[in-house]
Amino acid sequence: MDLELIAMDRVTSMERGGPVVSVDGLTFSYGRGQVLHGISFSIRKGEVVGLLGPNGAGKSTTIKILTGILPPGGGSVRIAGHVMPTAAISAKKHVGYVPESAELFESLTGQEFLELMGRLQDVPEESLQVRIGRLLEQFHLSGYSRLDEYSKGMRQKVLLSAALLHNPDIVMLDEPLSGLDVNAGLMVRDLIAALAADGKAILYSSHVLDIVERVCDRVLIIHEGRLIADGSLESLKASTQSGSLEDVFRQLTRVDETISGVSEITESLRR
């Protein structure tokens, strides 16, 4: 009964404008190696939040915990009012997730795959068919056959479509533009802004800093498993006296220390 009361209170809080994603003191370890060290942040409706960090910083691990793929090692995670992993099934109904890469059921067509994903999310059949038709048309996927014939970019469009079919409250994107051509990338960028304007919370993880700077209201930076920055682009630029997000990132993650390594590489090529 206590868990039910907690869940009801959290949902009510969300409806009042509280955070739809709430992370408090999150830790995680792979074996003896600790990957996340007490990360805390929240995301509200209508926010587009960028999640940045060097390779191995813990970005994808964080997203996998938020989407219920991995259990938190410690701390607390609440998605749309549901405590993870206790209420992961209920939480997942509120989440659309686009992974950096994913295995698809390659014997299915794009239409069949999206039908399967939509039915797993209990989307009403009439709405499902309308949404699939429009997504396939807008992503120029109509007429293609089995998924094993799709290019990387086409597969990414299918994953984006599957993430949106059930009209989720929260959309989590891990390198969503991977493999997309310029026109499709621009469309996804505009789509992110439209989804946020419609009240959806967006978590956008990417290494492409100029895109993050264009689409995100706020930025989280993880370095070595710790959250080292959380703020608007303007506040982060001001606090680091930087002119761009790239400069902020370089300063906070000490990227400039790698310049000597670049010099060593170029010098070796001259010999």
PDB file of C-alpha atoms in Angstrom:
ATOM      1  CA  MET A   1       0.000   0.000   0.000  1.00  0.00           C
ATOM      2  CA  ASP A   2       2.845   2.429   0.821  1.00  0.00           C
ATOM      3  CA  LEU A   3       4.329   2.020  -2.660  1.00  0.00           C
ATOM      4  CA  GLU A   4       0.929   2.754  -4.202  1.00  0.00           C
ATOM      5  CA  LEU A   5       0.578   5.928  -2.129  1.00  0.00           C
ATOM      6  CA  ILE A   6       4.069   7.065  -3.105  1.00  0.00           C
ATOM      7  CA  ALA A   7       3.328   6.434  -6.799  1.00  0.00           C
ATOM      8  CA  MET A   8       0.006   8.303  -6.586  1.00  0.00           C
ATOM      9  CA  ASP A   9       1.708  11.251  -4.929  1.00  0.00           C
ATOM     10  CA  ARG A  10       4.411  11.366  -7.587  1.00  0.00           C
ATOM     11  CA  VAL A  11       1.922  11.264 -10.453  1.00  0.00           C
ATOM     12  CA  THR A  12      -0.051  14.083  -8.847  1.00  0.00           C
ATOM     13  CA  SER A  13       3.186  16.045  -8.519  1.00  0.00           C
ATOM     14  CA  MET A  14       3.917  15.508 -12.217  1.00  0.00           C
ATOM     15  CA  GLU A  15       0.461  16.774 -13.154  1.00  0.00           C
ATOM     16  CA  ARG A  16       1.105  19.901 -11.062  1.00  0.00           C
ATOM     17  CA  GLY A  17       4.245  20.640 -13.089  1.00  0.00           C
ATOM     18  CA  GLY A  18       6.799  18.638 -11.114  1.00  0.00           C
ATOM     19  CA  PRO A  19       9.651  16.751 -12.795  1.00  0.00           C
ATOM     20  CA  VAL A  20       8.750  13.857 -15.082  1.00  0.00           C
ATOM     21  CA  VAL A  21      12.282  12.468 -14.723  1.00  0.00           C
ATOM     22  CA  SER A  22      13.848  12.538 -11.272  1.00  0.00           C
ATOM     23  CA  VAL A  23      17.291  11.083 -10.507  1.00  0.00           C
ATOM     24  CA  ASP A  24      18.772  11.307  -7.017  1.00  0.00           C
ATOM     25  CA  GLY A  25      22.190   9.948  -6.035  1.00  0.00           C
ATOM     26  CA  LEU A  26      22.311   7.426  -8.891  1.00  0.00           C
ATOM     27  CA  THR A  27      25.199   4.966  -8.783  1.00  0.00           C
ATOM     28  CA  PHE A  28      26.067   1.972 -10.958  1.00  0.00           C
ATOM     29  CA  SER A  29      28.919  -0.496 -11.276  1.00  0.00           C
ATOM     30  CA  TYR A  30      29.975  -3.069 -13.838  1.00  0.00           C
ATOM     31  CA  GLY A  31      31.652  -5.695 -11.693  1.00  0.00           C
ATOM     32  CA  ARG A  32      34.199  -3.914  -9.495  1.00  0.00           C
ATOM     33  CA  GLY A  33      34.356  -0.826 -11.699  1.00  0.00           C
ATOM     34  CA  GLN A  34      32.039   1.966 -10.619  1.00  0.00           C
ATOM     35  CA  VAL A  35      30.612   3.803 -13.629  1.00  0.00           C
ATOM     36  CA  LEU A  36      28.253   6.335 -12.020  1.00  0.00           C
ATOM     37  CA  HIS A  37      29.020   8.204  -8.798  1.00  0.00           C
ATOM     38  CA  GLY A  38      25.937   9.745  -7.202  1.00  0.00           C
ATOM     39  CA  ILE A  39      24.359  11.565 -10.165  1.00  0.00           C
ATOM     40  CA  SER A  40      21.316  13.760  -9.479  1.00  0.00           C
ATOM     41  CA  PHE A  41      19.143  15.754 -11.895  1.00  0.00           C
ATOM     42  CA  SER A  42      15.542  16.210 -12.991  1.00  0.00           C
ATOM     43  CA  ILE A  43      13.694  17.030 -16.222  1.00  0.00           C
ATOM     44  CA  ARG A  44      10.359  18.785 -16.544  1.00  0.00           C
ATOM     45  CA  LYS A  45       7.727  18.795 -19.254  1.00  0.00           C
ATOM     46  CA  GLY A  46       8.694  20.820 -22.301  1.00  0.00           C
ATOM     47  CA  GLU A  47      12.428  20.769 -21.547  1.00  0.00           C
ATOM     48  CA  VAL A  48      15.037  19.627 -24.066  1.00  0.00           C
ATOM     49  CA  VAL A  49      18.043  18.551 -22.011  1.00  0.00           C
ATOM     50  CA  GLY A  50      21.367  17.610 -23.576  1.00  0.00           C
ATOM     51  CA  LEU A  51      23.426  14.833 -21.997  1.00  0.00           C
ATOM     52  CA  LEU A  52      27.112  15.214 -22.829  1.00  0.00           C
ATOM     53  CA  GLY A  53      30.370  13.579 -21.857  1.00  0.00           C
ATOM     54  CA  PRO A  54      33.485  11.902 -23.272  1.00  0.00           C
ATOM     55  CA  ASN A  55      33.364   8.250 -24.329  1.00  0.00           C
ATOM     56  CA  GLY A  56      33.006   6.053 -21.262  1.00  0.00           C
ATOM     57  CA  ALA A  57      31.679   8.881 -19.085  1.00  0.00           C
ATOM     58  CA  GLY A  58      28.443   7.011 -18.305  1.00  0.00           C
ATOM     59  CA  LYS A  59      25.928   8.649 -20.657  1.00  0.00           C
ATOM     60  CA  SER A  60      24.556   5.480 -22.268  1.00  0.00           C
ATOM     61  CA  THR A  61      24.542   3.686 -18.908  1.00  0.00           C
ATOM     62  CA  THR A  62      22.459   6.514 -17.443  1.00  0.00           C
ATOM     63  CA  ILE A  63      19.946   6.317 -20.296  1.00  0.00           C
ATOM     64  CA  LYS A  64      19.730   2.530 -20.016  1.00  0.00           C
ATOM     65  CA  ILE A  65      18.865   2.888 -16.328  1.00  0.00           C
ATOM     66  CA  LEU A  66      16.239   5.543 -17.063  1.00  0.00           C
ATOM     67  CA  THR A  67      14.630   3.326 -19.699  1.00  0.00           C
ATOM     68  CA  GLY A  68      14.597   0.247 -17.453  1.00  0.00           C
ATOM     69  CA  ILE A  69      17.198  -1.743 -19.385  1.00  0.00           C
ATOM     70  CA  LEU A  70      19.547  -1.707 -16.381  1.00  0.00           C
ATOM     71  CA  PRO A  71      18.588  -1.510 -12.689  1.00  0.00           C
ATOM     72  CA  PRO A  72      20.100   1.355 -10.673  1.00  0.00           C
ATOM     73  CA  GLY A  73      22.945   0.277  -8.445  1.00  0.00           C
ATOM     74  CA  GLY A  74      22.031   2.826  -5.803  1.00  0.00           C
ATOM     75  CA  GLY A  75      20.077   6.033  -5.378  1.00  0.00           C
ATOM     76  CA  SER A  76      16.574   6.592  -6.715  1.00  0.00           C
ATOM     77  CA  VAL A  77      15.057   7.014 -10.181  1.00  0.00           C
ATOM     78  CA  ARG A  78      11.465   8.036 -10.906  1.00  0.00           C
ATOM     79  CA  ILE A  79       9.989   8.184 -14.383  1.00  0.00           C
ATOM     80  CA  ALA A  80       6.597   9.884 -14.787  1.00  0.00           C
ATOM     81  CA  GLY A  81       6.005   9.276 -11.091  1.00  0.00           C
ATOM     82  CA  HIS A  82       6.919   5.587 -11.165  1.00  0.00           C
ATOM     83  CA  VAL A  83       9.758   4.275  -9.003  1.00  0.00           C
ATOM     84  CA  MET A  84      12.383   2.341 -10.964  1.00  0.00           C
ATOM     85  CA  PRO A  85      12.850  -0.570 -11.226  1.00  0.00           C
ATOM     86  CA  THR A  86       9.817  -1.459  -9.039  1.00  0.00           C
ATOM     87  CA  ALA A  87       7.318  -0.010 -11.502  1.00  0.00           C
ATOM     88  CA  ALA A  88       9.415  -0.263 -14.671  1.00  0.00           C
ATOM     89  CA  ILE A  89       6.583  -1.675 -16.791  1.00  0.00           C
ATOM     90  CA  SER A  90       4.297   1.251 -15.958  1.00  0.00           C
ATOM     91  CA  ALA A  91       7.146   3.732 -16.434  1.00  0.00           C
ATOM     92  CA  LYS A  92       8.004   2.414 -19.896  1.00  0.00           C
ATOM     93  CA  LYS A  93       4.535   3.306 -21.159  1.00  0.00           C
ATOM     94  CA  HIS A  94       5.540   6.953 -20.748  1.00  0.00           C
ATOM     95  CA  VAL A  95       8.925   6.650 -22.484  1.00  0.00           C
ATOM     96  CA  GLY A  96      10.004   6.635 -26.108  1.00  0.00           C
ATOM     97  CA  TYR A  97      13.613   5.483 -26.527  1.00  0.00           C
ATOM     98  CA  VAL A  98      15.919   5.712 -29.528  1.00  0.00           C
ATOM     99  CA  PRO A  99      19.153   3.767 -28.877  1.00  0.00           C
ATOM    100  CA  GLU A 100      22.435   4.533 -30.620  1.00  0.00           C
ATOM    101  CA  SER A 101      22.188   1.135 -32.288  1.00  0.00           C
ATOM    102  CA  ALA A 102      19.715  -1.701 -32.002  1.00  0.00           C
ATOM    103  CA  GLU A 103      18.994  -5.128 -33.400  1.00  0.00           C
ATOM    104  CA  LEU A 104      15.766  -5.210 -35.388  1.00  0.00           C
ATOM    105  CA  PHE A 105      13.571  -8.140 -36.394  1.00  0.00           C
ATOM    106  CA  GLU A 106      15.022  -8.273 -39.888  1.00  0.00           C
ATOM    107  CA  SER A 107      12.485 -10.735 -41.263  1.00  0.00           C
ATOM    108  CA  LEU A 108       9.762  -8.090 -40.783  1.00  0.00           C
ATOM    109  CA  THR A 109       8.927  -5.167 -43.010  1.00  0.00           C
ATOM    110  CA  GLY A 110       9.038  -1.650 -41.587  1.00  0.00           C
ATOM    111  CA  GLN A 111       5.234  -1.651 -41.431  1.00  0.00           C
ATOM    112  CA  GLU A 112       5.144  -4.983 -39.580  1.00  0.00           C
ATOM    113  CA  PHE A 113       7.835  -3.912 -37.111  1.00  0.00           C
ATOM    114  CA  LEU A 114       5.996  -0.706 -36.248  1.00  0.00           C
ATOM    115  CA  GLU A 115       2.718  -2.596 -35.884  1.00  0.00           C
ATOM    116  CA  LEU A 116       4.418  -4.938 -33.409  1.00  0.00           C
ATOM    117  CA  MET A 117       5.899  -2.050 -31.406  1.00  0.00           C
ATOM    118  CA  GLY A 118       2.612  -0.152 -31.336  1.00  0.00           C
ATOM    119  CA  ARG A 119       0.592  -3.169 -30.233  1.00  0.00           C
ATOM    120  CA  LEU A 120       3.070  -3.888 -27.449  1.00  0.00           C
ATOM    121  CA  GLN A 121       2.304  -0.374 -26.212  1.00  0.00           C
ATOM    122  CA  ASP A 122      -1.472  -0.920 -26.536  1.00  0.00           C
ATOM    123  CA  VAL A 123      -1.947   1.808 -29.142  1.00  0.00           C
ATOM    124  CA  PRO A 124      -5.534   1.584 -30.486  1.00  0.00           C
ATOM    125  CA  GLU A 125      -5.463  -0.089 -33.909  1.00  0.00           C
ATOM    126  CA  GLU A 126      -7.070   2.750 -35.840  1.00  0.00           C
ATOM    127  CA  SER A 127      -4.675   5.334 -34.366  1.00  0.00           C
ATOM    128  CA  LEU A 128      -1.756   2.961 -34.863  1.00  0.00           C
ATOM    129  CA  GLN A 129      -2.356   2.574 -38.595  1.00  0.00           C
ATOM    130  CA  VAL A 130      -2.758   6.334 -39.083  1.00  0.00           C
ATOM    131  CA  ARG A 131       0.453   7.071 -37.184  1.00  0.00           C
ATOM    132  CA  ILE A 132       2.450   4.372 -38.995  1.00  0.00           C
ATOM    133  CA  GLY A 133       1.246   5.617 -42.383  1.00  0.00           C
ATOM    134  CA  ARG A 134       2.245   9.207 -41.649  1.00  0.00           C
ATOM    135  CA  LEU A 135       5.619   8.301 -40.125  1.00  0.00           C
ATOM    136  CA  LEU A 136       6.564   6.034 -43.028  1.00  0.00           C
ATOM    137  CA  GLU A 137       5.507   8.700 -45.500  1.00  0.00           C
ATOM    138  CA  GLN A 138       7.336  11.567 -43.806  1.00  0.00           C
ATOM    139  CA  PHE A 139      10.516   9.508 -43.377  1.00  0.00           C
ATOM    140  CA  HIS A 140      10.268   8.304 -47.002  1.00  0.00           C
ATOM    141  CA  LEU A 141      10.109   4.647 -45.993  1.00  0.00           C
ATOM    142  CA  SER A 142       6.909   3.652 -47.796  1.00  0.00           C
ATOM    143  CA  GLY A 143       7.351   0.840 -50.295  1.00  0.00           C
ATOM    144  CA  TYR A 144      10.450  -0.729 -48.752  1.00  0.00           C
ATOM    145  CA  SER A 145      10.316  -4.409 -47.900  1.00  0.00           C
ATOM    146  CA  ARG A 146      12.150  -6.324 -45.164  1.00  0.00           C
ATOM    147  CA  LEU A 147      14.323  -4.610 -42.583  1.00  0.00           C
ATOM    148  CA  ASP A 148      17.374  -6.602 -43.653  1.00  0.00           C
ATOM    149  CA  GLU A 149      17.337  -4.494 -46.844  1.00  0.00           C
ATOM    150  CA  TYR A 150      17.345  -1.183 -44.968  1.00  0.00           C
ATOM    151  CA  SER A 151      20.406   1.059 -44.758  1.00  0.00           C
ATOM    152  CA  LYS A 152      21.668   2.335 -41.380  1.00  0.00           C
ATOM    153  CA  GLY A 153      19.861   5.625 -41.884  1.00  0.00           C
ATOM    154  CA  MET A 154      16.602   3.895 -42.775  1.00  0.00           C
ATOM    155  CA  ARG A 155      16.877   1.700 -39.675  1.00  0.00           C
ATOM    156  CA  GLN A 156      17.391   4.805 -37.576  1.00  0.00           C
ATOM    157  CA  LYS A 157      14.201   6.305 -39.008  1.00  0.00           C
ATOM    158  CA  VAL A 158      12.323   3.133 -38.067  1.00  0.00           C
ATOM    159  CA  LEU A 159      13.670   3.360 -34.501  1.00  0.00           C
ATOM    160  CA  LEU A 160      12.608   7.013 -34.282  1.00  0.00           C
ATOM    161  CA  SER A 161       9.150   6.087 -35.541  1.00  0.00           C
ATOM    162  CA  ALA A 162       8.816   3.230 -33.053  1.00  0.00           C
ATOM    163  CA  ALA A 163       9.768   5.542 -30.185  1.00  0.00           C
ATOM    164  CA  LEU A 164       6.972   7.986 -31.015  1.00  0.00           C
ATOM    165  CA  LEU A 165       4.107   5.623 -31.884  1.00  0.00           C
ATOM    166  CA  HIS A 166       2.572   5.560 -28.411  1.00  0.00           C
ATOM    167  CA  ASN A 167       2.831   9.361 -27.994  1.00  0.00           C
ATOM    168  CA  PRO A 168       5.133   9.183 -24.935  1.00  0.00           C
ATOM    169  CA  ASP A 169       5.525  11.912 -22.313  1.00  0.00           C
ATOM    170  CA  ILE A 170       9.298  11.457 -22.273  1.00  0.00           C
ATOM    171  CA  VAL A 171      11.580  10.905 -25.280  1.00  0.00           C
ATOM    172  CA  MET A 172      15.145   9.685 -24.710  1.00  0.00           C
ATOM    173  CA  LEU A 173      17.499   9.943 -27.675  1.00  0.00           C
ATOM    174  CA  ASP A 174      20.982   8.393 -27.760  1.00  0.00           C
ATOM    175  CA  GLU A 175      22.778   9.722 -30.876  1.00  0.00           C
ATOM    176  CA  PRO A 176      19.482   9.887 -32.810  1.00  0.00           C
ATOM    177  CA  LEU A 177      21.009  11.420 -35.958  1.00  0.00           C
ATOM    178  CA  SER A 178      23.416   8.523 -36.504  1.00  0.00           C
ATOM    179  CA  GLY A 179      23.297   7.501 -40.165  1.00  0.00           C
ATOM    180  CA  LEU A 180      20.704  10.105 -41.178  1.00  0.00           C
ATOM    181  CA  ASP A 181      21.171  12.302 -44.232  1.00  0.00           C
ATOM    182  CA  VAL A 182      21.125  16.098 -43.922  1.00  0.00           C
ATOM    183  CA  ASN A 183      17.428  16.530 -44.728  1.00  0.00           C
ATOM    184  CA  ALA A 184      16.334  13.819 -42.292  1.00  0.00           C
ATOM    185  CA  GLY A 185      18.608  15.296 -39.614  1.00  0.00           C
ATOM    186  CA  LEU A 186      17.037  18.725 -40.052  1.00  0.00           C
ATOM    187  CA  MET A 187      13.570  17.188 -39.847  1.00  0.00           C
ATOM    188  CA  VAL A 188      14.429  15.396 -36.590  1.00  0.00           C
ATOM    189  CA  ARG A 189      15.831  18.630 -35.182  1.00  0.00           C
ATOM    190  CA  ASP A 190      12.581  20.437 -35.947  1.00  0.00           C
ATOM    191  CA  LEU A 191      10.601  17.473 -34.605  1.00  0.00           C
ATOM    192  CA  ILE A 192      12.409  17.671 -31.261  1.00  0.00           C
ATOM    193  CA  ALA A 193      11.434  21.342 -30.929  1.00  0.00           C
ATOM    194  CA  ALA A 194       7.821  20.533 -31.837  1.00  0.00           C
ATOM    195  CA  LEU A 195       7.625  17.679 -29.314  1.00  0.00           C
ATOM    196  CA  ALA A 196       8.978  19.937 -26.571  1.00  0.00           C
ATOM    197  CA  ALA A 197       6.461  22.641 -27.505  1.00  0.00           C
ATOM    198  CA  ASP A 198       3.793  19.957 -27.106  1.00  0.00           C
ATOM    199  CA  GLY A 199       4.931  19.429 -23.513  1.00  0.00           C
ATOM    200  CA  LYS A 200       7.147  16.381 -23.868  1.00  0.00           C
ATOM    201  CA  ALA A 201      10.382  16.056 -21.901  1.00  0.00           C
ATOM    202  CA  ILE A 202      13.369  15.325 -24.139  1.00  0.00           C
ATOM    203  CA  LEU A 203      16.733  13.867 -23.065  1.00  0.00           C
ATOM    204  CA  TYR A 204      19.189  14.169 -25.956  1.00  0.00           C
ATOM    205  CA  SER A 205      22.588  12.459 -25.740  1.00  0.00           C
ATOM    206  CA  SER A 206      25.117  13.236 -28.459  1.00  0.00           C
ATOM    207  CA  HIS A 207      28.750  13.949 -29.268  1.00  0.00           C
ATOM    208  CA  VAL A 208      27.721  16.525 -31.893  1.00  0.00           C
ATOM    209  CA  LEU A 209      27.958  19.649 -29.765  1.00  0.00           C
ATOM    210  CA  ASP A 210      26.749  22.182 -32.326  1.00  0.00           C
ATOM    211  CA  ILE A 211      23.475  20.252 -32.718  1.00  0.00           C
ATOM    212  CA  VAL A 212      23.041  20.071 -28.938  1.00  0.00           C
ATOM    213  CA  GLU A 213      23.650  23.814 -28.762  1.00  0.00           C
ATOM    214  CA  ARG A 214      20.881  24.406 -31.309  1.00  0.00           C
ATOM    215  CA  VAL A 215      18.180  22.127 -29.868  1.00  0.00           C
ATOM    216  CA  CYS A 216      18.715  22.017 -26.083  1.00  0.00           C
ATOM    217  CA  ASP A 217      17.487  24.402 -23.378  1.00  0.00           C
ATOM    218  CA  ARG A 218      19.737  22.911 -20.738  1.00  0.00           C
ATOM    219  CA  VAL A 219      22.860  20.757 -20.658  1.00  0.00           C
ATOM    220  CA  LEU A 220      24.120  18.042 -18.328  1.00  0.00           C
ATOM    221  CA  ILE A 221      27.807  17.109 -18.591  1.00  0.00           C
ATOM    222  CA  ILE A 222      29.063  13.821 -17.152  1.00  0.00           C
ATOM    223  CA  HIS A 223      32.788  13.242 -16.733  1.00  0.00           C
ATOM    224  CA  GLU A 224      34.252  10.045 -15.277  1.00  0.00           C
ATOM    225  CA  GLY A 225      30.841   9.056 -13.954  1.00  0.00           C
ATOM    226  CA  ARG A 226      30.164  12.319 -12.145  1.00  0.00           C
ATOM    227  CA  LEU A 227      27.802  15.126 -13.054  1.00  0.00           C
ATOM    228  CA  ILE A 228      30.080  18.146 -13.389  1.00  0.00           C
ATOM    229  CA  ALA A 229      27.651  20.626 -14.967  1.00  0.00           C
ATOM    230  CA  ASP A 230      23.898  21.210 -15.058  1.00  0.00           C
ATOM    231  CA  GLY A 231      22.553  24.464 -16.416  1.00  0.00           C
ATOM    232  CA  SER A 232      21.297  26.509 -19.332  1.00  0.00           C
ATOM    233  CA  LEU A 233      23.690  27.169 -22.198  1.00  0.00           C
ATOM    234  CA  GLU A 234      23.862  30.824 -21.194  1.00  0.00           C
ATOM    235  CA  SER A 235      24.694  30.075 -17.552  1.00  0.00           C
ATOM    236  CA  LEU A 236      27.362  27.518 -18.461  1.00  0.00           C
ATOM    237  CA  LYS A 237      28.988  29.904 -20.944  1.00  0.00           C
ATOM    238  CA  ALA A 238      28.945  32.686 -18.368  1.00  0.00           C
ATOM    239  CA  SER A 239      30.349  30.590 -15.532  1.00  0.00           C
ATOM    240  CA  THR A 240      33.213  29.286 -17.688  1.00  0.00           C
ATOM    241  CA  GLN A 241      33.683  32.531 -19.661  1.00  0.00           C
ATOM    242  CA  SER A 242      33.230  30.568 -22.866  1.00  0.00           C
ATOM    243  CA  GLY A 243      31.778  31.620 -26.199  1.00  0.00           C
ATOM    244  CA  SER A 244      30.333  28.262 -27.243  1.00  0.00           C
ATOM    245  CA  LEU A 245      29.218  24.917 -25.869  1.00  0.00           C
ATOM    246  CA  GLU A 246      32.343  23.357 -27.374  1.00  0.00           C
ATOM    247  CA  ASP A 247      34.494  25.731 -25.331  1.00  0.00           C
ATOM    248  CA  VAL A 248      32.487  24.900 -22.194  1.00  0.00           C
ATOM    249  CA  PHE A 249      32.939  21.188 -22.835  1.00  0.00           C
ATOM    250  CA  ARG A 250      36.674  21.532 -23.498  1.00  0.00           C
ATOM    251  CA  GLN A 251      37.229  23.471 -20.311  1.00  0.00           C
ATOM    252  CA  LEU A 252      35.144  21.295 -17.988  1.00  0.00           C
ATOM    253  CA  THR A 253      36.358  17.935 -19.320  1.00  0.00           C
ATOM    254  CA  ARG A 254      39.958  19.091 -19.791  1.00  0.00           C
ATOM    255  CA  VAL A 255      39.975  18.268 -23.501  1.00  0.00           C
ATOM    256  CA  ASP A 256      42.833  20.734 -24.012  1.00  0.00           C
ATOM    257  CA  GLU A 257      45.113  18.238 -22.286  1.00  0.00           C
ATOM    258  CA  THR A 258      44.851  16.100 -25.420  1.00  0.00           C
ATOM    259  CA  ILE A 259      46.397  18.766 -27.682  1.00  0.00           C
ATOM    260  CA  SER A 260      49.902  17.458 -26.959  1.00  0.00           C
ATOM    261  CA  GLY A 261      48.723  14.035 -28.107  1.00  0.00           C
ATOM    262  CA  VAL A 262      47.487  15.502 -31.388  1.00  0.00           C
ATOM    263  CA  SER A 263      50.861  17.174 -31.876  1.00  0.00           C
ATOM    264  CA  GLU A 264      52.619  13.859 -31.322  1.00  0.00           C
ATOM    265  CA  ILE A 265      50.462  12.171 -33.994  1.00  0.00           C
ATOM    266  CA  THR A 266      50.973  14.888 -36.613  1.00  0.00           C
ATOM    267  CA  GLU A 267      54.690  15.034 -35.865  1.00  0.00           C
ATOM    268  CA  SER A 268      55.014  11.264 -36.376  1.00  0.00           C
ATOM    269  CA  LEU A 269      53.331  11.567 -39.789  1.00  0.00           C
ATOM    270  CA  ARG A 270      56.007  14.016 -40.933  1.00  0.00           C
ATOM    271  CA  ARG A 271      58.811  11.567 -40.281  1.00  0.00           C
TER     272      ARG A 271
END
